[in-house]
């Protein structure tokens, strides 16, 4: 298929480009580099033999989308582009609605103009909110507690409405749990621009000596060791879920919602211990109070994705920590000092 990948230079998008090209899809990236650098695409090209074009532009720019649609003529869109920081979303709610909801609207409107009828959307397990039961299945009530989560849920509703109005259309909504890890080449990975909000990149920066200690946000939760439990998923498994979703979208119509997680959960202390084993160093920690808005435990029931799309996660916790450490230690400053464009053996 010909696949337009919005936000393709980002963390999850870049890994997905590699998996899409490995399966013979032709890809085109649209990214405004708000949270990425073009150097990412140089590295993706060096790791792949597939066909990739790219445009620098904003998903809210209808004229730019029309240009990409008429030039590239996608069969499907994978829509990653968005803002993703939960804390920031409370400070800048209009920006989050503008990009995450307005951007999704603009993409769908451009797809309508071009007659493109298949979309895969990056949603988040955060749409569920406080668990009524665990593991969450896709029928769990959706009561997001952050602006970020609300924008993802609003976009889901728009996508569902679009498929109802267009019986020949398909929207696959993937609710990601906690993506971590990096490509096995250690050439692409997560490269937060500021202080990492998320656990894994923060631990990695402590391990490399950029930060003194990890602050554990609360060890008084009702969990086995008192720290928060999450369903961490290797980013390559997540990338492959998009390939499976495209295949699924090619043979179905309507909206489908799928949890993308492993079905297992680990505590903050489990993650620190696993990372310490991977890097062979102690990770200093200090315990602070709970982070506002955090919940004790999240875990996916990912059986719907397995049954309907034939997708299941295969990477282990060790794969997650080892690949993060390999990426972090080979690229202590992320993509910042990129000069090398040579071909890397995948
Ligand atoms: P990321 O920030 O690394 O990637 C997003 C990409 O979109 C970046 O390359 C950024 O430059 C681009 N972008 C942002 N605004 C844009 C705009 N207006 N026009 C064009 N490009 C734009 O984030 P990620 O971790 O790769 O996440 C990808 C998607 O998955 C996001 O929609 C995010 O909300 C969602 N998601 C991420 C996580 C996570 O923990 N990483 C969890 C659940 C859902
Ligand atoms: N966490 C932590 N210290 C940090 C970052 C995260 O203790 O510096 C904890 C957080 O409270 C949660 C887990 O790690 O229990 C995962 O947090 P993250 O922000 O990575 O993902 P979330 O599930 O909140 O989206």
CSV table of C-alpha atoms and ligand atoms in Angstrom, one decimal:
chain,number,residue,atom,x,y,z
A,1,UNK,CA,0.0,0.0,0.0
A,2,UNK,CA,0.9,3.6,-0.3
A,3,UNK,CA,0.9,5.0,3.2
A,4,UNK,CA,1.0,8.6,4.4
A,5,UNK,CA,2.5,8.8,7.8
A,6,UNK,CA,1.9,12.0,9.7
A,7,UNK,CA,4.3,12.6,12.5
A,8,UNK,CA,6.6,10.0,11.0
A,9,UNK,CA,9.8,11.6,12.3
A,10,UNK,CA,8.7,11.1,15.9
A,11,UNK,CA,9.5,8.3,18.3
A,12,UNK,CA,6.8,5.8,17.3
A,13,UNK,CA,6.5,7.0,13.7
A,14,UNK,CA,10.1,6.4,12.9
A,15,UNK,CA,10.0,2.8,14.1
A,16,UNK,CA,6.8,2.3,12.2
A,17,UNK,CA,8.3,3.6,8.9
A,18,UNK,CA,10.9,0.8,9.1
A,19,UNK,CA,8.3,-1.9,9.8
A,20,UNK,CA,6.1,-0.6,7.0
A,21,UNK,CA,8.9,-0.5,4.4
A,22,UNK,CA,10.1,-4.0,5.6
A,23,UNK,CA,6.6,-5.3,4.5
A,24,UNK,CA,6.8,-3.6,1.1
A,25,UNK,CA,4.7,-0.5,1.8
A,26,UNK,CA,5.7,2.8,0.1
A,27,UNK,CA,5.7,5.6,2.7
A,28,UNK,CA,5.4,9.3,2.7
A,29,UNK,CA,6.1,11.4,5.8
A,30,UNK,CA,4.4,14.7,6.8
A,31,UNK,CA,6.0,16.2,9.9
A,32,UNK,CA,6.4,19.8,11.1
A,33,UNK,CA,9.4,18.8,13.2
A,34,UNK,CA,7.9,20.4,16.3
A,35,UNK,CA,9.2,17.4,18.3
A,36,UNK,CA,11.6,15.7,15.9
A,37,UNK,CA,14.5,16.4,13.6
A,38,UNK,CA,14.9,15.6,9.9
A,39,UNK,CA,18.0,13.6,10.9
A,40,UNK,CA,15.7,10.9,12.0
A,41,UNK,CA,14.6,10.3,8.5
A,42,UNK,CA,18.2,10.0,7.3
A,43,UNK,CA,18.7,7.3,9.8
A,44,UNK,CA,15.5,5.5,8.8
A,45,UNK,CA,16.5,5.6,5.2
A,46,UNK,CA,19.9,4.1,6.1
A,47,UNK,CA,18.1,1.3,7.8
A,48,UNK,CA,15.6,0.5,5.1
A,49,UNK,CA,15.6,-0.4,1.4
A,50,UNK,CA,12.1,0.8,0.9
A,51,UNK,CA,10.6,3.8,-0.8
A,52,UNK,CA,10.2,6.9,1.3
A,53,UNK,CA,9.4,10.5,0.5
A,54,UNK,CA,8.8,13.3,3.0
A,55,UNK,CA,7.3,16.8,3.4
A,56,UNK,CA,7.9,19.3,6.1
A,57,UNK,CA,4.5,20.6,7.0
A,58,UNK,CA,1.7,20.9,9.4
A,59,UNK,CA,-1.3,18.5,9.6
A,60,UNK,CA,-3.6,21.5,10.2
A,61,UNK,CA,-2.6,23.0,6.8
A,62,UNK,CA,-5.2,21.8,4.4
A,63,UNK,CA,-3.4,23.1,1.3
A,64,UNK,CA,-0.3,21.2,2.3
A,65,UNK,CA,-2.3,18.1,2.9
A,66,UNK,CA,-3.9,18.5,-0.6
A,67,UNK,CA,-0.5,18.8,-2.1
A,68,UNK,CA,0.7,15.6,-0.4
A,69,UNK,CA,-2.5,13.7,-1.3
A,70,UNK,CA,-2.4,14.7,-5.0
A,71,UNK,CA,1.3,14.0,-5.3
A,72,UNK,CA,1.7,10.8,-3.3
A,73,UNK,CA,-1.9,9.4,-3.7
A,74,UNK,CA,-2.0,7.4,-0.5
A,75,UNK,CA,-4.2,4.3,0.0
A,76,UNK,CA,-4.1,4.9,3.7
A,77,UNK,CA,-3.0,7.3,6.4
A,78,UNK,CA,-1.3,6.5,9.7
A,79,UNK,CA,-1.9,9.5,11.8
A,80,UNK,CA,0.7,9.9,14.6
A,81,UNK,CA,1.2,13.7,14.5
A,82,UNK,CA,0.1,15.2,17.8
A,83,UNK,CA,1.1,16.7,21.1
A,84,UNK,CA,1.5,14.2,23.9
A,85,UNK,CA,2.6,15.7,27.2
A,86,UNK,CA,-0.1,15.2,29.8
A,87,UNK,CA,1.1,18.0,32.1
A,88,UNK,CA,1.6,20.5,29.3
A,89,UNK,CA,-1.9,19.8,28.0
A,90,UNK,CA,-3.4,21.3,31.2
A,91,UNK,CA,-1.3,24.5,30.6
A,92,UNK,CA,-2.0,24.8,26.9
A,93,UNK,CA,-5.4,23.2,26.4
A,94,UNK,CA,-6.2,25.1,23.2
A,95,UNK,CA,-3.0,24.0,21.6
A,96,UNK,CA,-3.8,20.4,22.4
A,97,UNK,CA,-7.3,20.7,21.0
A,98,UNK,CA,-6.0,22.5,17.9
A,99,UNK,CA,-3.3,20.0,17.0
A,100,UNK,CA,-4.9,16.7,18.3
A,101,UNK,CA,-8.5,17.4,17.3
A,102,UNK,CA,-8.1,20.1,14.7
A,103,UNK,CA,-5.3,18.1,13.1
A,104,UNK,CA,-7.3,14.9,12.9
A,105,UNK,CA,-10.3,16.9,11.4
A,106,UNK,CA,-8.0,18.4,8.8
A,107,UNK,CA,-6.5,15.0,7.9
A,108,UNK,CA,-10.0,13.5,7.4
A,109,UNK,CA,-11.2,16.4,5.4
A,110,UNK,CA,-8.2,16.1,3.1
A,111,UNK,CA,-8.8,12.4,2.8
A,112,UNK,CA,-12.4,13.1,1.8
A,113,UNK,CA,-11.2,15.5,-0.9
A,114,UNK,CA,-8.7,12.9,-2.2
A,115,UNK,CA,-11.1,9.9,-1.8
A,116,UNK,CA,-8.7,8.2,0.6
A,117,UNK,CA,-10.7,5.8,2.9
A,118,UNK,CA,-8.4,4.2,5.4
A,119,UNK,CA,-6.8,5.6,8.5
A,120,UNK,CA,-4.9,4.3,11.5
A,121,UNK,CA,-5.0,6.6,14.5
A,122,UNK,CA,-2.7,6.9,17.6
A,123,UNK,CA,-4.9,6.9,20.6
A,124,UNK,CA,-3.9,6.2,24.2
A,125,UNK,CA,-4.9,4.0,27.1
A,126,UNK,CA,-5.2,7.3,29.0
A,127,UNK,CA,-8.7,7.6,27.5
A,128,UNK,CA,-9.9,5.1,30.1
A,129,UNK,CA,-9.1,7.1,33.2
A,130,UNK,CA,-9.5,5.6,36.7
A,131,UNK,CA,-9.9,1.9,36.2
A,132,UNK,CA,-13.3,0.4,37.1
A,133,UNK,CA,-11.7,-3.0,36.5
A,134,UNK,CA,-8.4,-4.3,35.2
A,135,UNK,CA,-7.1,-5.3,32.8
A,136,UNK,CA,-8.9,-2.6,30.7
A,137,UNK,CA,-10.8,-4.0,27.7
A,138,UNK,CA,-11.9,-1.8,24.9
A,139,UNK,CA,-15.5,-1.6,26.4
A,140,UNK,CA,-14.2,-0.2,29.7
A,141,UNK,CA,-15.8,3.3,30.3
A,142,UNK,CA,-13.8,6.2,28.9
A,143,UNK,CA,-13.3,9.0,31.4
A,144,UNK,CA,-10.0,10.7,30.7
A,145,UNK,CA,-8.7,12.8,33.5
A,146,UNK,CA,-6.4,15.1,31.4
A,147,UNK,CA,-6.9,17.5,28.5
A,148,UNK,CA,-4.5,15.3,26.5
A,149,UNK,CA,-6.8,12.3,27.1
A,150,UNK,CA,-9.9,14.3,26.3
A,151,UNK,CA,-8.4,15.4,22.9
A,152,UNK,CA,-7.6,11.7,22.1
A,153,UNK,CA,-11.2,10.7,22.9
A,154,UNK,CA,-12.6,13.6,20.9
A,155,UNK,CA,-10.6,12.5,17.9
A,156,UNK,CA,-11.8,8.9,18.4
A,157,UNK,CA,-15.4,10.1,18.3
A,158,UNK,CA,-14.7,12.1,15.1
A,159,UNK,CA,-13.2,9.1,13.4
A,160,UNK,CA,-16.1,6.9,14.4
A,161,UNK,CA,-18.6,9.4,13.1
A,162,UNK,CA,-16.7,9.6,9.9
A,163,UNK,CA,-16.9,5.8,9.3
A,164,UNK,CA,-20.6,5.8,10.1
A,165,UNK,CA,-21.2,8.5,7.5
A,166,UNK,CA,-19.0,6.7,5.0
A,167,UNK,CA,-19.8,3.0,4.9
A,168,UNK,CA,-16.8,2.3,2.6
A,169,UNK,CA,-14.3,3.9,5.1
A,170,UNK,CA,-12.2,2.2,7.8
A,171,UNK,CA,-10.6,3.8,10.9
A,172,UNK,CA,-8.5,1.7,13.2
A,173,UNK,CA,-8.0,3.3,16.6
A,174,UNK,CA,-5.0,2.0,18.5
A,175,UNK,CA,-5.0,2.7,22.2
A,176,UNK,CA,-1.3,2.4,23.1
A,177,UNK,CA,-0.2,1.5,26.6
A,178,UNK,CA,3.4,2.6,27.6
A,179,UNK,CA,5.7,2.5,24.6
A,180,UNK,CA,9.4,2.0,25.5
A,181,UNK,CA,12.6,0.7,23.9
A,182,UNK,CA,14.4,1.3,20.7
A,183,UNK,CA,15.2,-0.2,17.3
A,184,UNK,CA,17.8,-3.1,17.7
A,185,UNK,CA,20.2,-1.1,15.5
A,186,UNK,CA,20.5,1.5,18.3
A,187,UNK,CA,20.2,4.1,15.5
A,188,UNK,CA,16.7,5.3,16.3
A,189,UNK,CA,15.0,5.7,19.6
A,190,UNK,CA,13.2,8.1,21.9
A,191,UNK,CA,14.9,11.5,22.1
A,192,UNK,CA,13.0,13.8,24.5
A,193,UNK,CA,13.9,17.5,23.9
A,194,UNK,CA,13.5,18.6,27.6
A,195,UNK,CA,13.5,16.9,30.9
A,196,UNK,CA,11.8,13.5,30.2
A,197,UNK,CA,8.3,13.2,31.5
A,198,UNK,CA,8.2,9.5,31.0
A,199,UNK,CA,9.9,6.9,33.2
A,200,UNK,CA,12.1,5.0,30.8
A,201,UNK,CA,13.9,7.9,29.2
A,202,UNK,CA,14.4,9.4,32.6
A,203,UNK,CA,16.0,6.2,33.9
A,204,UNK,CA,18.2,6.0,30.8
A,205,UNK,CA,19.4,9.6,31.5
A,206,UNK,CA,20.3,8.7,35.1
A,207,UNK,CA,22.2,5.6,33.8
A,208,UNK,CA,24.2,7.7,31.3
A,209,UNK,CA,25.0,10.3,34.0
A,210,UNK,CA,22.9,13.1,32.7
A,211,UNK,CA,20.7,13.2,35.8
A,212,UNK,CA,21.5,12.4,39.4
A,213,UNK,CA,18.6,10.3,40.4
A,214,UNK,CA,15.2,9.1,39.4
A,215,UNK,CA,12.4,10.5,41.4
A,216,UNK,CA,9.8,7.8,42.1
A,217,UNK,CA,6.4,9.5,42.2
A,218,UNK,CA,4.9,7.7,45.2
A,219,UNK,CA,5.5,4.4,46.8
A,220,UNK,CA,2.3,4.3,48.8
A,221,UNK,CA,0.0,2.9,46.1
A,222,UNK,CA,-2.0,-0.2,46.6
A,223,UNK,CA,0.4,-2.3,44.5
A,224,UNK,CA,2.8,-5.1,45.6
A,225,UNK,CA,5.8,-2.7,46.1
A,226,UNK,CA,3.8,0.5,46.5
A,227,UNK,CA,4.9,2.0,43.1
A,228,UNK,CA,2.8,2.5,40.0
A,229,UNK,CA,2.1,-0.5,37.7
A,230,UNK,CA,2.1,0.0,33.9
A,231,UNK,CA,1.9,-2.2,30.8
A,232,UNK,CA,5.1,-1.3,29.0
A,233,UNK,CA,5.3,-2.3,25.3
A,234,UNK,CA,8.3,-2.4,23.1
A,235,UNK,CA,8.1,0.2,20.4
A,236,UNK,CA,8.9,-2.3,17.7
A,237,UNK,CA,5.9,-4.4,18.7
A,238,UNK,CA,3.9,-1.2,18.7
A,239,UNK,CA,5.2,-0.4,15.2
A,240,UNK,CA,4.2,-3.8,14.0
A,241,UNK,CA,0.7,-3.3,15.3
A,242,UNK,CA,0.4,-0.5,12.7
A,243,UNK,CA,1.3,-2.9,9.9
A,244,UNK,CA,-1.3,-5.4,11.2
A,245,UNK,CA,-3.8,-2.6,11.5
A,246,UNK,CA,-3.3,-1.5,7.9
A,247,UNK,CA,-3.9,-5.1,6.7
A,248,UNK,CA,-7.0,-5.2,8.9
A,249,UNK,CA,-8.2,-1.9,7.5
A,250,UNK,CA,-7.7,-3.1,4.0
A,251,UNK,CA,-10.2,-5.9,4.5
A,252,UNK,CA,-12.8,-4.2,6.8
A,253,UNK,CA,-15.0,-1.2,6.9
A,254,UNK,CA,-16.1,0.8,10.0
A,255,UNK,CA,-14.3,1.8,13.1
A,256,UNK,CA,-12.3,-0.7,15.2
A,257,UNK,CA,-10.8,0.1,18.6
A,258,UNK,CA,-7.8,-2.0,19.9
A,259,UNK,CA,-5.7,-2.0,23.0
A,260,UNK,CA,-2.0,-2.3,22.1
A,261,UNK,CA,-0.2,-3.6,25.2
A,262,UNK,CA,1.4,-6.8,26.4
A,263,UNK,CA,-1.2,-7.7,29.1
A,264,UNK,CA,1.6,-7.7,31.7
A,265,UNK,CA,2.4,-4.9,34.1
A,266,UNK,CA,5.6,-3.9,35.9
A,267,UNK,CA,6.2,-1.5,38.8
A,268,UNK,CA,8.5,1.5,38.8
A,269,UNK,CA,10.9,-0.4,41.0
A,270,UNK,CA,10.7,-3.4,38.6
A,271,UNK,CA,11.7,-1.1,35.7
A,272,UNK,CA,14.6,0.4,37.7
A,273,UNK,CA,15.9,-3.1,38.6
A,274,UNK,CA,15.5,-4.4,35.0
A,275,UNK,CA,17.3,-1.3,33.6
A,276,UNK,CA,20.1,-1.7,36.2
A,277,UNK,CA,20.6,-5.3,35.0
A,278,UNK,CA,20.7,-4.1,31.4
A,279,UNK,CA,23.3,-1.4,31.9
A,280,UNK,CA,25.3,-3.0,34.7
A,281,UNK,CA,25.0,0.2,36.8
A,282,UNK,CA,23.1,1.2,39.9
A,283,UNK,CA,20.3,3.6,39.2
A,284,UNK,CA,20.0,6.1,42.1
A,285,UNK,CA,16.4,6.7,43.1
A,286,UNK,CA,14.6,9.0,45.6
A,287,UNK,CA,11.0,8.8,46.6
A,288,UNK,CA,8.7,11.8,46.4
A,289,UNK,CA,5.0,12.2,46.6
A,290,UNK,CA,2.5,11.0,44.0
A,291,UNK,CA,2.4,12.9,40.7
A,292,UNK,CA,-0.9,14.7,40.2
A,293,UNK,CA,-3.3,12.7,38.0
A,294,UNK,CA,-1.4,9.4,38.1
A,295,UNK,CA,-3.3,6.3,38.7
A,296,UNK,CA,-2.0,3.2,40.6
A,297,UNK,CA,-2.2,0.6,37.9
A,298,UNK,CA,-2.9,0.1,34.2
A,299,UNK,CA,-2.9,-3.1,32.2
A,300,UNK,CA,-4.2,-4.0,28.8
A,301,UNK,CA,-6.5,-6.8,27.8
A,302,UNK,CA,-5.0,-7.0,24.3
A,303,UNK,CA,-6.9,-10.1,23.2
A,304,UNK,CA,-9.1,-8.2,20.7
A,305,UNK,CA,-6.0,-7.2,18.7
A,306,UNK,CA,-4.8,-10.8,18.8
A,307,UNK,CA,-8.1,-12.2,17.5
A,308,UNK,CA,-9.0,-9.6,15.0
A,309,UNK,CA,-5.7,-8.5,13.6
A,310,UNK,CA,-3.4,-11.4,14.5
A,311,UNK,CA,-1.1,-9.1,16.3
A,312,UNK,CA,0.6,-9.8,19.6
A,313,UNK,CA,3.6,-8.4,21.4
A,314,UNK,CA,6.7,-10.6,21.3
A,315,UNK,CA,9.4,-8.5,23.0
A,316,UNK,CA,10.3,-9.1,26.7
A,317,UNK,CA,11.1,-6.6,29.4
A,318,UNK,CA,14.8,-7.4,28.9
A,319,UNK,CA,14.4,-6.5,25.2
A,320,UNK,CA,12.9,-3.2,26.3
A,321,UNK,CA,15.6,-2.2,28.7
A,322,UNK,CA,18.6,-3.6,26.7
A,323,UNK,CA,17.5,-1.7,23.5
A,324,UNK,CA,16.9,1.5,25.4
A,325,UNK,CA,20.4,1.3,27.0
A,326,UNK,CA,22.0,0.5,23.6
A,327,UNK,CA,20.3,3.5,22.0
A,328,UNK,CA,21.1,5.8,25.0
A,329,UNK,CA,24.7,4.8,25.3
A,330,UNK,CA,25.4,5.0,21.5
A,331,UNK,CA,23.6,8.4,21.3
A,332,UNK,CA,24.1,10.2,24.6
A,333,UNK,CA,22.8,13.4,23.0
A,334,UNK,CA,20.1,11.7,21.0
A,335,UNK,CA,20.0,13.1,17.4
A,336,UNK,CA,21.5,16.4,18.4
A,337,UNK,CA,24.9,16.1,16.8
A,338,UNK,CA,23.8,14.1,13.7
A,339,UNK,CA,26.3,14.3,10.8
A,340,UNK,CA,26.6,10.7,9.8
A,341,UNK,CA,24.3,9.8,6.8
A,342,UNK,CA,26.1,6.6,5.9
A,343,UNK,CA,24.3,3.4,5.1
A,344,UNK,CA,23.9,1.1,8.1
A,345,UNK,CA,23.4,-2.6,7.8
A,346,UNK,CA,19.9,-3.3,9.2
B,1,LIG,P1,6.5,12.3,19.1
B,1,LIG,O1,6.4,13.6,19.6
B,1,LIG,O2,7.9,11.6,19.1
B,1,LIG,O3,6.0,12.2,17.6
B,1,LIG,C1,5.0,13.1,17.1
B,1,LIG,C2,5.4,13.6,15.8
B,1,LIG,O4,4.4,14.5,15.3
B,1,LIG,C3,6.7,14.5,15.9
B,1,LIG,O5,7.6,14.1,15.0
B,1,LIG,C4,6.2,15.9,15.8
B,1,LIG,O6,7.2,16.7,15.2
B,1,LIG,C5,5.1,15.7,14.8
B,1,LIG,N1,4.0,16.8,14.9
B,1,LIG,C6,3.5,17.3,16.1
B,1,LIG,N2,2.6,18.3,15.7
B,1,LIG,C7,2.5,18.2,14.4
B,1,LIG,C8,1.7,19.0,13.4
B,1,LIG,N3,0.8,19.9,13.8
B,1,LIG,N4,1.9,18.7,12.1
B,1,LIG,C9,2.8,17.8,11.7
B,1,LIG,N5,3.6,17.1,12.5
B,1,LIG,C10,3.4,17.3,13.9
B,1,LIG,O7,5.4,11.3,19.8
B,1,LIG,P2,5.3,9.8,19.8
B,1,LIG,O8,5.7,9.2,21.1
B,1,LIG,O9,5.9,9.2,18.6
B,1,LIG,O10,3.7,9.7,19.7
B,1,LIG,C11,3.1,9.5,18.4
B,1,LIG,C12,1.6,9.5,18.6
B,1,LIG,O11,1.2,8.5,19.6
B,1,LIG,C13,1.0,10.9,19.2
B,1,LIG,O12,-0.2,11.2,18.7
B,1,LIG,C14,0.9,10.5,20.7
B,1,LIG,O13,-0.1,11.3,21.3
B,1,LIG,C15,0.5,9.0,20.6
B,1,LIG,N6,0.8,8.3,21.9
B,1,LIG,C16,2.1,8.3,22.4
B,1,LIG,C17,2.3,7.6,23.5
B,1,LIG,C18,3.7,7.6,24.1
B,1,LIG,O14,3.9,7.3,25.3
B,1,LIG,N7,4.8,7.9,23.4
B,1,LIG,C19,1.3,6.9,24.2
B,1,LIG,C20,0.0,6.9,23.7
B,1,LIG,C21,-0.2,7.6,22.5
B,2,LIG,N1,7.3,7.7,37.1
B,2,LIG,C1,8.1,8.0,38.1
B,2,LIG,N2,9.1,8.9,37.9
B,2,LIG,C2,9.3,9.6,36.8
B,2,LIG,C3,8.4,9.3,35.7
B,2,LIG,C4,7.4,8.4,35.9
B,2,LIG,O1,8.0,7.4,39.2
B,2,LIG,O2,10.2,10.4,36.6
B,2,LIG,C5,6.2,6.7,37.3
B,2,LIG,C6,4.8,7.3,37.1
B,2,LIG,O3,4.3,7.7,38.3
B,2,LIG,C7,4.1,6.0,36.6
B,2,LIG,C8,5.1,5.3,35.8
B,2,LIG,O4,6.4,5.8,36.2
B,2,LIG,O5,3.7,5.2,37.7
B,2,LIG,C9,5.0,5.5,34.3
B,2,LIG,O6,4.9,6.9,34.0
B,2,LIG,P1,5.1,7.5,32.6
B,2,LIG,O7,5.0,9.0,32.7
B,2,LIG,O8,6.2,6.9,31.9
B,2,LIG,O9,3.8,7.0,31.8
B,2,LIG,P2,2.2,7.2,32.1
B,2,LIG,O10,1.6,5.9,32.4
B,2,LIG,O11,2.1,8.2,33.3
B,2,LIG,O12,1.7,7.8,30.9
